């Protein structure tokens, strides 16, 4: 289960990795297995609308059970896929890297981390590092 | 008419075919001729947001009177078509295979089955098998 | 966890209780702890728009962590509460009896059952009977 | 200015006050002067849909420049006011106590805290205590 303590710990670890990598200011959200926010932080210098970007990256992971890279690949191949997903998920769908699915060792989805602010690859790398360091499985 | 018993029977037969084919966990919805849900089941391991995907695949079938493959062909040719349909149908439109129209022998639309979880082709194949086995006509 | 088998079993037991009580045709949805549909059935004679009613009754239970009766009491006292909840939950909120929260013995929310078709009290009674018979705790 | 550090500090202080008061599990959001989330945490046992409630309480504070109690008074007197505000603010409006405006000593709005989970009065009391302890002015 994705406890409040685990969510905050994943959020802090994501930001710590970003600092080590010298990234730009980030916004990080942790969603539970139902797509509902458990923890969020927007760093100074991260622009006003970043909650929606971070949530949009993580939301599709949980709803579809796939990571941001797989969503992005699909979006590149079929642009109408993005439109269709935003229709059914009330506009909460941002199919780019930086949305990372969290699974336990048995493969059960616990939730997802959504990161935005630097390049999509760097955004994802921080979340992957945090999830892995917690002994969980990251699907970027 | 699409009775509750028929809807559940189509749903169960779709899942039975999927099991025979060794598919991933599926979600299956059966809509009536008005596009309204009659039966739905999400199997264990099918991700959280699959009701909306399944309904979106079936909804366009009933609303437009064509199967998922025809919708997909149109979406590939005219991406704006997806945007337009999602506008008029409140976002309930997912133009990919896996949405299968149900007709009786006389050609009357009884409803549609929407399947999601494996490849779109496999999703559709299960619904077609179930509809055909029930003595009805499937338009994938 | 609310498995697919448990969801269908709760759905069937709800309908069996309704039959014993001689109720009108019902529609029954079972949502998981994130508010996402797992199983749904609309009986013959249950009107076209019943999925949304059933889901709306169950959705508020999961989102707010209270049963339908508590939501109804609040709605009666503060009519604007209904408007506010429908605003934040995208219109998926029907604060009347027939939405019943499912908890395990430890008090953890597993999901909710939503029933519609007869009087709200009878709708709720069927779901409570089904949940209790499954060894779970019902919060009507 | 509402920095990320201040937002997290207000969030933590709100939860610390709640623990001292022995309140139920809470969800707390801190919005900036533009109504955009800076920090959020949902405690274990706080139900799935609490982000939207917390944000809805705080959003009206920032958008209208008044606290939750004043919004509630207006809602009680003019129920259509809630409908109107939810229309213009895309459904993000929950006019009850627990939304607390944050001002600096000069009266400038820095943002708002939104708290949900216990009684509305207790929700508000925690946020007021946190804001006041930070040397800022709370408008509940």
Coordinates of C-alpha atoms in Angstrom, one line a residue:
Chain A
X1 CA 0.0 0.0 0.0
X2 CA 1.1 3.5 -0.8
X3 CA 1.2 5.1 2.7
X4 CA 1.6 8.8 3.3
X5 CA 5.1 8.2 4.7
X6 CA 6.1 6.3 1.6
X7 CA 4.7 8.9 -0.7
X8 CA 6.6 11.8 1.0
X9 CA 9.7 9.7 1.1
X10 CA 9.5 9.0 -2.7
X11 CA 8.9 12.7 -3.3
X12 CA 11.9 13.8 -1.2
X13 CA 14.2 11.2 -2.8
X14 CA 13.1 12.3 -6.3
X15 CA 14.1 15.9 -5.4
X16 CA 17.3 14.8 -3.8
X17 CA 18.3 12.9 -7.0
X18 CA 17.4 16.0 -9.0
X19 CA 19.7 18.2 -6.8
X20 CA 22.6 15.7 -7.3
X21 CA 22.0 15.8 -11.0
X22 CA 21.9 19.6 -11.0
X23 CA 18.5 19.8 -12.6
X24 CA 16.1 22.8 -12.9
X25 CA 13.4 23.4 -10.3
X26 CA 10.9 20.5 -10.3
X27 CA 7.3 19.7 -9.3
X28 CA 6.6 16.2 -8.1
X29 CA 3.4 14.4 -7.4
X30 CA 2.8 10.9 -6.0
X31 CA -0.6 9.3 -6.8
X32 CA -2.1 6.2 -5.2
X33 CA -3.3 3.1 -7.2
X34 CA -6.6 4.9 -7.9
X35 CA -4.9 8.0 -9.4
X36 CA -5.6 10.2 -6.3
X37 CA -2.9 12.6 -5.0
X38 CA -1.1 11.6 -1.8
X39 CA 1.8 14.1 -1.9
X40 CA 2.9 17.0 -4.0
X41 CA 5.6 19.7 -3.9
X42 CA 6.4 22.5 -6.3
X43 CA 9.9 23.9 -5.9
X44 CA 10.7 27.7 -6.1
X45 CA 11.1 28.6 -9.8
X46 CA 8.8 25.8 -11.0
X47 CA 6.1 27.5 -13.0
X48 CA 2.5 28.1 -11.8
X49 CA 0.8 25.3 -13.8
X50 CA 3.1 22.4 -12.9
X51 CA 0.7 20.5 -10.6
X52 CA -1.5 19.7 -13.6
X53 CA 1.5 18.6 -15.7
X54 CA 2.9 16.4 -13.0
X55 CA -0.5 14.8 -12.3
X56 CA -1.2 14.4 -16.0
X57 CA 2.1 12.5 -16.4
X58 CA 1.4 10.2 -13.5
X59 CA -2.4 9.8 -14.1
X60 CA -2.1 7.9 -17.4
X61 CA 0.4 5.5 -15.8
X62 CA -2.1 4.4 -13.2
X63 CA -5.2 4.5 -15.4
X64 CA -3.6 2.5 -18.2
X65 CA -1.0 0.5 -16.2
X66 CA 1.9 1.6 -18.4
X67 CA 4.8 4.0 -18.0
X68 CA 5.2 7.4 -19.6
X69 CA 7.6 6.2 -22.3
X70 CA 5.1 3.7 -23.5
X71 CA 2.4 6.3 -23.6
X72 CA 4.8 8.7 -25.4
X73 CA 5.6 6.1 -28.1
X74 CA 1.9 5.5 -28.6
X75 CA 1.2 9.3 -28.8
X76 CA 4.0 9.7 -31.4
X77 CA 2.5 6.9 -33.6
X78 CA -1.1 7.8 -33.1
X79 CA -1.7 11.4 -32.3
X80 CA -5.5 10.8 -32.0
X81 CA -4.7 8.5 -29.0
X82 CA -3.9 11.5 -26.9
X83 CA -7.2 13.1 -27.8
X84 CA -9.1 10.0 -27.0
X85 CA -7.4 9.5 -23.6
X86 CA -8.0 13.1 -22.7
X87 CA -11.6 12.7 -23.6
X88 CA -12.2 9.7 -21.3
X89 CA -10.0 10.9 -18.5
X90 CA -11.4 14.5 -18.3
X91 CA -8.2 16.1 -19.7
X92 CA -5.9 14.6 -17.1
X93 CA -3.5 12.9 -19.5
X94 CA 0.1 14.0 -20.4
X95 CA 1.8 11.2 -22.4
X96 CA 5.5 12.1 -22.0
X97 CA 8.3 10.7 -19.9
X98 CA 8.3 11.8 -16.3
X99 CA 5.3 9.6 -15.4
X100 CA 6.6 6.5 -13.7
X101 CA 4.5 3.6 -12.5
X102 CA 5.3 2.2 -9.0
X103 CA 4.9 -1.6 -8.6
X104 CA 5.8 -3.8 -5.7
X105 CA 7.9 -7.0 -6.1
X106 CA 4.8 -9.0 -7.0
X107 CA 4.0 -6.6 -9.8
X108 CA 1.0 -5.0 -8.1
X109 CA 0.5 -1.3 -9.0
X110 CA 0.9 0.9 -5.9
X111 CA 0.6 4.2 -7.7
X112 CA 2.8 6.5 -9.8
X113 CA 5.2 9.4 -9.5
X114 CA 4.9 12.4 -11.9
X115 CA 7.8 14.8 -12.3
X116 CA 8.1 17.9 -14.4
X117 CA 10.5 20.8 -14.8
X118 CA 13.7 19.6 -16.6
X119 CA 13.9 17.4 -19.7
X120 CA 11.4 14.6 -19.7
X121 CA 14.3 12.1 -19.6
X122 CA 15.8 13.7 -16.5
X123 CA 12.4 14.1 -14.9
X124 CA 11.9 10.3 -15.3
X125 CA 15.4 9.4 -14.2
X126 CA 14.9 11.1 -10.8
X127 CA 11.6 9.2 -10.1
X128 CA 13.1 5.9 -11.2
X129 CA 16.1 6.4 -8.9
X130 CA 13.7 7.2 -6.0
X131 CA 11.4 4.2 -6.6
X132 CA 14.3 1.8 -7.0
X133 CA 16.1 3.0 -3.9
X134 CA 12.9 2.3 -2.0
X135 CA 13.1 -1.4 -3.0
X136 CA 10.2 -1.0 -5.4
X137 CA 9.9 -1.5 -9.2
X138 CA 9.8 1.5 -11.5
X139 CA 8.2 1.4 -15.0
X140 CA 9.2 4.6 -16.7
Chain B
X1 CA -33.4 -6.7 -27.7
X2 CA -30.3 -6.7 -25.6
X3 CA -31.5 -8.3 -22.3
X4 CA -29.5 -8.3 -19.1
X5 CA -29.1 -12.1 -19.5
X6 CA -27.7 -11.7 -23.1
X7 CA -25.4 -9.0 -22.0
X8 CA -23.9 -11.0 -19.2
X9 CA -23.7 -14.0 -21.5
X10 CA -21.7 -12.0 -24.1
X11 CA -19.5 -10.7 -21.4
X12 CA -18.7 -14.2 -20.0
X13 CA -18.2 -15.6 -23.5
X14 CA -15.8 -12.8 -24.4
X15 CA -13.7 -13.6 -21.3
X16 CA -13.8 -17.3 -21.9
X17 CA -12.5 -16.8 -25.4
X18 CA -9.7 -14.6 -24.0
X19 CA -8.7 -17.3 -21.5
X20 CA -8.5 -19.9 -24.3
X21 CA -6.3 -17.5 -26.3
X22 CA -4.1 -16.9 -23.3
X23 CA -4.7 -13.1 -23.3
X24 CA -3.8 -10.5 -20.6
X25 CA -6.4 -9.5 -18.0
X26 CA -9.3 -7.8 -19.8
X27 CA -12.1 -5.3 -19.1
X28 CA -15.4 -5.9 -21.0
X29 CA -18.4 -3.7 -21.3
X30 CA -21.7 -4.4 -23.1
X31 CA -23.7 -1.4 -24.1
X32 CA -27.4 -1.4 -25.3
X33 CA -28.6 0.2 -28.5
X34 CA -28.7 3.6 -26.8
X35 CA -25.1 3.4 -25.7
X36 CA -25.9 2.8 -22.1
X37 CA -24.0 0.2 -20.0
X38 CA -25.8 -3.1 -19.3
X39 CA -22.9 -5.2 -18.0
X40 CA -19.3 -4.6 -17.1
X41 CA -16.4 -6.6 -15.6
X42 CA -12.8 -5.7 -14.9
X43 CA -10.5 -8.7 -14.3
X44 CA -7.8 -8.7 -11.7
X45 CA -4.7 -7.1 -13.1
X46 CA -6.7 -4.9 -15.6
X47 CA -5.6 -1.3 -14.8
X48 CA -7.8 1.2 -12.9
X49 CA -9.0 3.3 -15.8
X50 CA -10.2 0.5 -18.1
X51 CA -14.0 1.1 -17.8
X52 CA -13.6 4.4 -19.7
X53 CA -11.5 2.7 -22.4
X54 CA -13.9 -0.2 -22.9
X55 CA -16.9 2.1 -22.9
X56 CA -15.2 4.5 -25.3
X57 CA -14.5 1.7 -27.7
X58 CA -18.1 0.5 -27.7
X59 CA -19.8 4.0 -27.5
X60 CA -18.7 5.1 -30.9
X61 CA -19.9 1.9 -32.5
X62 CA -23.4 2.5 -31.3
X63 CA -23.5 6.2 -31.8
X64 CA -22.1 6.0 -35.4
X65 CA -23.4 2.5 -36.4
X66 CA -19.9 1.3 -37.4
X67 CA -17.3 -1.0 -35.8
X68 CA -14.0 -0.1 -34.2
X69 CA -11.9 -0.9 -37.2
X70 CA -13.8 1.5 -39.4
X71 CA -13.5 4.2 -36.7
X72 CA -9.8 3.6 -36.5
X73 CA -9.4 3.9 -40.3
X74 CA -11.1 7.2 -40.2
X75 CA -9.0 8.4 -37.2
X76 CA -5.8 7.5 -39.1
X77 CA -6.9 9.4 -42.2
X78 CA -8.5 12.4 -40.4
X79 CA -7.1 13.0 -36.9
X80 CA -9.5 15.9 -36.4
X81 CA -12.3 13.4 -36.7
X82 CA -11.4 12.1 -33.2
X83 CA -11.5 15.6 -31.8
X84 CA -14.8 16.3 -33.4
X85 CA -16.4 13.1 -32.1
X86 CA -15.0 13.6 -28.6
X87 CA -16.6 17.1 -28.6
X88 CA -20.0 15.9 -29.6
X89 CA -20.0 12.8 -27.4
X90 CA -18.6 14.3 -24.2
X91 CA -15.2 12.6 -24.5
X92 CA -16.6 9.1 -24.8
X93 CA -14.9 8.1 -28.0
X94 CA -11.9 5.7 -28.4
X95 CA -11.6 4.8 -32.1
X96 CA -9.6 1.6 -32.0
X97 CA -10.3 -2.0 -32.5
X98 CA -12.0 -3.7 -29.6
X99 CA -15.3 -2.0 -30.1
X100 CA -17.6 -4.4 -31.8
X101 CA -21.2 -3.6 -33.0
X102 CA -23.9 -6.2 -32.3
X103 CA -26.6 -6.7 -34.9
X104 CA -29.3 -9.3 -35.2
X105 CA -29.9 -11.3 -38.4
X106 CA -32.1 -8.5 -39.8
X107 CA -29.3 -6.0 -39.4
X108 CA -30.8 -4.1 -36.4
X109 CA -28.3 -2.8 -34.0
X110 CA -28.7 -4.3 -30.5
X111 CA -25.7 -2.7 -28.9
X112 CA -21.9 -3.1 -28.8
X113 CA -19.2 -4.8 -26.9
X114 CA -16.1 -3.0 -25.8
X115 CA -12.9 -4.9 -24.8
X116 CA -9.6 -3.6 -23.6
X117 CA -6.4 -5.1 -22.1
X118 CA -4.5 -7.0 -24.8
X119 CA -3.7 -5.9 -28.3
X120 CA -6.6 -4.2 -30.1
X121 CA -6.8 -7.0 -32.6
X122 CA -7.1 -9.7 -29.8
X123 CA -9.5 -7.5 -27.9
X124 CA -11.8 -7.4 -30.9
X125 CA -11.4 -11.1 -31.7
X126 CA -12.8 -12.2 -28.3
X127 CA -15.9 -10.0 -28.7
X128 CA -16.5 -11.2 -32.3
X129 CA -16.2 -14.8 -31.2
X130 CA -18.7 -14.3 -28.4
X131 CA -21.2 -12.4 -30.5
X132 CA -21.0 -14.9 -33.4
X133 CA -21.4 -17.9 -31.0
X134 CA -24.6 -16.2 -29.7
X135 CA -26.1 -16.4 -33.2
X136 CA -25.7 -12.6 -33.7
X137 CA -23.8 -10.6 -36.3
X138 CA -20.5 -8.9 -35.2
X139 CA -19.1 -5.8 -36.9
X140 CA -15.6 -5.3 -35.6
Chain C
X1 CA -8.4 -6.0 -1.9
X2 CA -11.5 -5.9 -4.0
X3 CA -11.0 -8.7 -6.5
X4 CA -13.0 -9.2 -9.6
X5 CA -14.5 -12.3 -8.1
X6 CA -15.5 -10.5 -4.9
X7 CA -17.1 -7.7 -6.9
X8 CA -19.2 -10.0 -9.0
X9 CA -20.1 -12.0 -5.9
X10 CA -21.3 -8.8 -4.1
X11 CA -23.2 -7.8 -7.2
X12 CA -25.0 -11.2 -7.5
X13 CA -25.8 -11.3 -3.8
X14 CA -27.2 -7.8 -3.9
X15 CA -29.6 -8.9 -6.7
X16 CA -30.5 -12.1 -4.9
X17 CA -31.5 -10.2 -1.8
X18 CA -33.6 -7.8 -4.0
X19 CA -35.4 -10.8 -5.6
X20 CA -36.2 -12.2 -2.1
X21 CA -37.5 -8.8 -1.1
X22 CA -39.5 -8.6 -4.3
X23 CA -38.0 -5.3 -5.4
X24 CA -38.3 -3.6 -8.8
X25 CA -35.5 -4.1 -11.4
X26 CA -32.2 -2.8 -10.1
X27 CA -28.9 -1.6 -11.4
X28 CA -25.8 -2.4 -9.3
X29 CA -22.2 -1.2 -9.6
X30 CA -19.2 -2.2 -7.5
X31 CA -16.4 0.3 -7.3
X32 CA -12.8 -0.3 -6.0
X33 CA -11.1 1.9 -3.4
X34 CA -10.1 4.4 -6.0
X35 CA -13.7 4.8 -7.2
X36 CA -13.2 2.9 -10.5
X37 CA -15.8 0.4 -11.7
X38 CA -15.1 -3.3 -11.3
X39 CA -18.5 -4.9 -12.0
X40 CA -21.9 -3.6 -13.1
X41 CA -25.2 -5.0 -14.1
X42 CA -28.5 -3.4 -15.2
X43 CA -31.5 -5.7 -15.0
X44 CA -34.3 -5.7 -17.6
X45 CA -36.7 -2.9 -16.9
X46 CA -34.1 -0.8 -15.1
X47 CA -34.1 2.5 -17.1
X48 CA -31.4 3.6 -19.5
X49 CA -29.5 6.1 -17.3
X50 CA -29.0 3.9 -14.3
X51 CA -25.3 3.3 -14.6
X52 CA -24.6 7.0 -13.8
X53 CA -27.1 6.9 -10.8
X54 CA -25.5 3.7 -9.4
X55 CA -22.0 5.0 -9.8
X56 CA -22.9 8.5 -8.5
X57 CA -24.2 6.8 -5.3
X58 CA -21.1 4.7 -4.8
X59 CA -18.6 7.3 -5.9
X60 CA -19.2 9.8 -3.1
X61 CA -18.8 7.0 -0.6
X62 CA -15.3 6.2 -1.7
X63 CA -14.2 9.8 -2.3
X64 CA -15.4 11.1 1.0
X65 CA -15.2 7.9 3.1
X66 CA -18.8 8.0 4.3
X67 CA -22.0 6.1 3.4
X68 CA -25.0 7.4 1.4
X69 CA -27.1 8.1 4.4
X70 CA -24.5 10.5 5.8
X71 CA -24.2 12.2 2.5
X72 CA -27.9 12.5 2.2
X73 CA -28.2 14.1 5.7
X74 CA -25.6 16.7 4.7
X75 CA -27.3 17.4 1.4
X76 CA -30.6 17.9 3.2
X77 CA -29.0 20.4 5.7
X78 CA -26.8 22.2 3.1
X79 CA -28.1 22.0 -0.4
X80 CA -25.0 23.8 -1.7
X81 CA -22.9 20.9 -0.5
X82 CA -24.3 18.8 -3.4
X83 CA -23.3 21.5 -5.9
X84 CA -19.9 21.8 -4.4
X85 CA -19.2 18.0 -4.5
X86 CA -20.5 17.7 -8.0
X87 CA -18.1 20.5 -9.0
X88 CA -15.0 18.9 -7.6
X89 CA -16.0 15.3 -8.6
X90 CA -17.0 16.2 -12.2
X91 CA -20.7 15.6 -11.7
X92 CA -20.2 12.0 -10.3
X93 CA -22.1 12.6 -7.0
X94 CA -25.5 11.4 -6.0
X95 CA -26.0 11.8 -2.2
X96 CA -28.8 9.4 -1.4
X97 CA -29.1 6.0 0.2
X98 CA -28.1 3.1 -2.0
X99 CA -24.4 4.0 -1.9
X100 CA -22.8 1.7 0.7
X101 CA -19.1 1.8 1.7
X102 CA -17.3 -1.6 1.9
X103 CA -14.7 -1.9 4.7
X104 CA -12.7 -4.9 5.9
X105 CA -12.6 -5.9 9.5
X106 CA -9.7 -3.6 10.1
X107 CA -11.7 -0.6 8.8
X108 CA -9.8 -0.2 5.5
X109 CA -12.0 1.0 2.7
X110 CA -12.2 -1.7 -0.1
X111 CA -14.7 0.1 -2.3
X112 CA -18.4 0.8 -2.5
X113 CA -21.6 -0.7 -3.9
X114 CA -24.1 1.5 -5.6
X115 CA -27.7 0.4 -6.1
X116 CA -30.6 2.1 -7.8
X117 CA -34.1 1.1 -8.9
X118 CA -36.3 0.7 -5.9
X119 CA -36.7 3.1 -2.9
X120 CA -33.4 4.4 -1.7
X121 CA -33.8 2.5 1.6
X122 CA -34.5 -0.8 -0.2
X123 CA -31.6 -0.2 -2.6
X124 CA -29.3 0.2 0.4
X125 CA -30.7 -2.7 2.3
X126 CA -29.7 -5.2 -0.5
X127 CA -26.2 -3.9 -0.6
X128 CA -25.8 -4.1 3.1
X129 CA -27.1 -7.6 3.2
X130 CA -24.6 -8.7 0.5
X131 CA -21.6 -7.0 2.1
X132 CA -22.4 -8.4 5.5
X133 CA -22.9 -11.9 4.2
X134 CA -19.4 -11.7 2.6
X135 CA -18.0 -11.1 6.1
X136 CA -17.2 -7.4 5.4
X137 CA -18.4 -4.3 7.0
X138 CA -21.1 -2.1 5.3
X139 CA -21.5 1.6 6.0
X140 CA -24.8 2.6 4.5
Chain D
X1 CA 6.1 35.4 -1.4
X2 CA 5.0 31.9 -0.7
X3 CA 8.1 29.8 -1.1
X4 CA 8.2 26.1 -1.3
X5 CA 9.8 25.9 2.1
X6 CA 7.1 28.1 3.7
X7 CA 4.4 26.0 2.1
X8 CA 5.8 22.8 3.4
X9 CA 6.4 24.4 6.8
X10 CA 2.7 25.5 7.0
X11 CA 1.6 22.1 5.9
X12 CA 3.7 20.3 8.6
X13 CA 2.6 22.8 11.3
X14 CA -1.1 22.3 10.4
X15 CA -0.7 18.5 10.7
X16 CA 1.3 19.0 14.0
X17 CA -1.5 21.1 15.5
X18 CA -4.0 18.4 14.3
X19 CA -2.1 15.7 16.1
X20 CA -2.0 17.8 19.3
X21 CA -5.7 18.3 19.1
X22 CA -6.2 14.5 18.4
X23 CA -8.0 15.1 15.1
X24 CA -8.9 12.5 12.5
X25 CA -6.6 11.9 9.5
X26 CA -6.4 15.1 7.4
X27 CA -5.5 16.2 3.9
X28 CA -3.8 19.6 3.6
X29 CA -3.0 21.7 0.6
X30 CA -1.2 25.0 0.3
X31 CA -2.0 27.2 -2.7
X32 CA 0.0 30.3 -3.8
X33 CA -1.5 33.7 -4.6
X34 CA -2.6 32.5 -8.0
X35 CA -4.5 29.5 -6.6
X36 CA -2.0 27.0 -7.8
X37 CA -0.8 24.1 -5.5
X38 CA 2.6 24.3 -3.9
X39 CA 2.4 21.5 -1.4
X40 CA -0.1 18.8 -0.5
X41 CA -0.2 15.8 1.8
X42 CA -3.0 13.2 2.4
X43 CA -2.6 11.3 5.7
X44 CA -3.2 7.6 5.9
X45 CA -7.0 7.0 6.5
X46 CA -7.9 10.3 4.8
X47 CA -10.3 9.2 2.0
X48 CA -9.4 9.0 -1.7
X49 CA -11.1 12.3 -2.9
X50 CA -9.7 14.6 -0.3
X51 CA -7.3 16.5 -2.6
X52 CA -10.3 18.0 -4.4
X53 CA -12.0 19.0 -1.2
X54 CA -8.9 20.6 0.3
X55 CA -8.2 22.5 -2.9
X56 CA -11.8 23.5 -3.3
X57 CA -11.8 25.0 0.2
X58 CA -8.6 27.0 -0.4
X59 CA -9.3 28.0 -4.0
X60 CA -12.3 30.2 -3.3
X61 CA -10.2 32.0 -0.6
X62 CA -7.6 33.1 -3.1
X63 CA -10.0 33.7 -6.0
X64 CA -12.3 35.9 -4.0
X65 CA -9.9 37.2 -1.3
X66 CA -12.1 36.0 1.6
X67 CA -11.9 33.1 4.1
X68 CA -13.9 30.0 4.2
X69 CA -16.3 31.2 6.9
X70 CA -17.3 34.2 4.9
X71 CA -17.9 32.0 1.8
X72 CA -20.0 29.7 3.9
X73 CA -22.1 32.5 5.3
X74 CA -22.8 33.6 1.7
X75 CA -23.6 30.0 0.6
X76 CA -26.1 29.7 3.4
X77 CA -27.8 32.9 2.5
X78 CA -27.7 32.5 -1.3
X79 CA -27.4 28.9 -2.4
X80 CA -27.2 30.0 -6.1
X81 CA -23.9 31.7 -5.2
X82 CA -22.2 28.3 -5.0
X83 CA -23.6 27.3 -8.4
X84 CA -22.3 30.5 -9.9
X85 CA -18.8 30.3 -8.4
X86 CA -18.5 26.6 -9.4
X87 CA -19.5 27.7 -12.9
X88 CA -16.8 30.4 -13.3
X89 CA -14.1 28.5 -11.4
X90 CA -14.5 25.1 -13.2
X91 CA -16.0 23.3 -10.2
X92 CA -13.2 24.2 -7.8
X93 CA -15.2 25.8 -5.1
X94 CA -16.1 24.3 -1.6
X95 CA -17.4 27.1 0.5
X96 CA -17.0 25.7 4.0
X97 CA -14.6 26.4 6.9
X98 CA -11.2 24.8 6.5
X99 CA -10.1 27.2 3.7
X100 CA -7.9 29.9 5.3
X101 CA -6.4 32.9 3.5
X102 CA -2.8 33.7 4.2
X103 CA -1.8 37.4 4.3
X104 CA 1.5 39.1 5.3
X105 CA 1.6 41.9 7.8
X106 CA 0.9 44.5 5.1
X107 CA -2.3 42.6 4.1
X108 CA -1.0 41.2 0.9
X109 CA -2.5 37.8 0.0
X110 CA 0.3 35.1 -0.2
X111 CA -2.0 32.2 -0.8
X112 CA -4.3 29.9 1.2
X113 CA -4.3 26.7 3.2
X114 CA -7.1 24.1 2.7
X115 CA -7.7 21.5 5.3
X116 CA -10.2 18.6 5.3
X117 CA -10.9 15.5 7.4
X118 CA -12.3 16.5 10.8
X119 CA -15.1 19.0 11.5
X120 CA -14.8 22.1 9.4
X121 CA -14.2 24.2 12.6
X122 CA -11.3 21.9 13.6
X123 CA -9.9 21.9 10.1
X124 CA -9.8 25.7 10.1
X125 CA -8.3 25.9 13.6
X126 CA -5.2 23.9 12.6
X127 CA -4.5 26.1 9.6
X128 CA -5.0 29.3 11.6
X129 CA -2.6 28.0 14.2
X130 CA 0.0 27.2 11.6
X131 CA -0.3 30.5 9.8
X132 CA -0.2 32.6 13.0
X133 CA 2.8 30.7 14.3
X134 CA 4.7 31.6 11.1
X135 CA 4.2 35.3 11.8
X136 CA 1.5 35.7 9.1
X137 CA -2.1 36.7 9.2
X138 CA -4.9 34.1 8.9
X139 CA -8.3 34.9 7.6
X140 CA -10.5 31.8 8.3

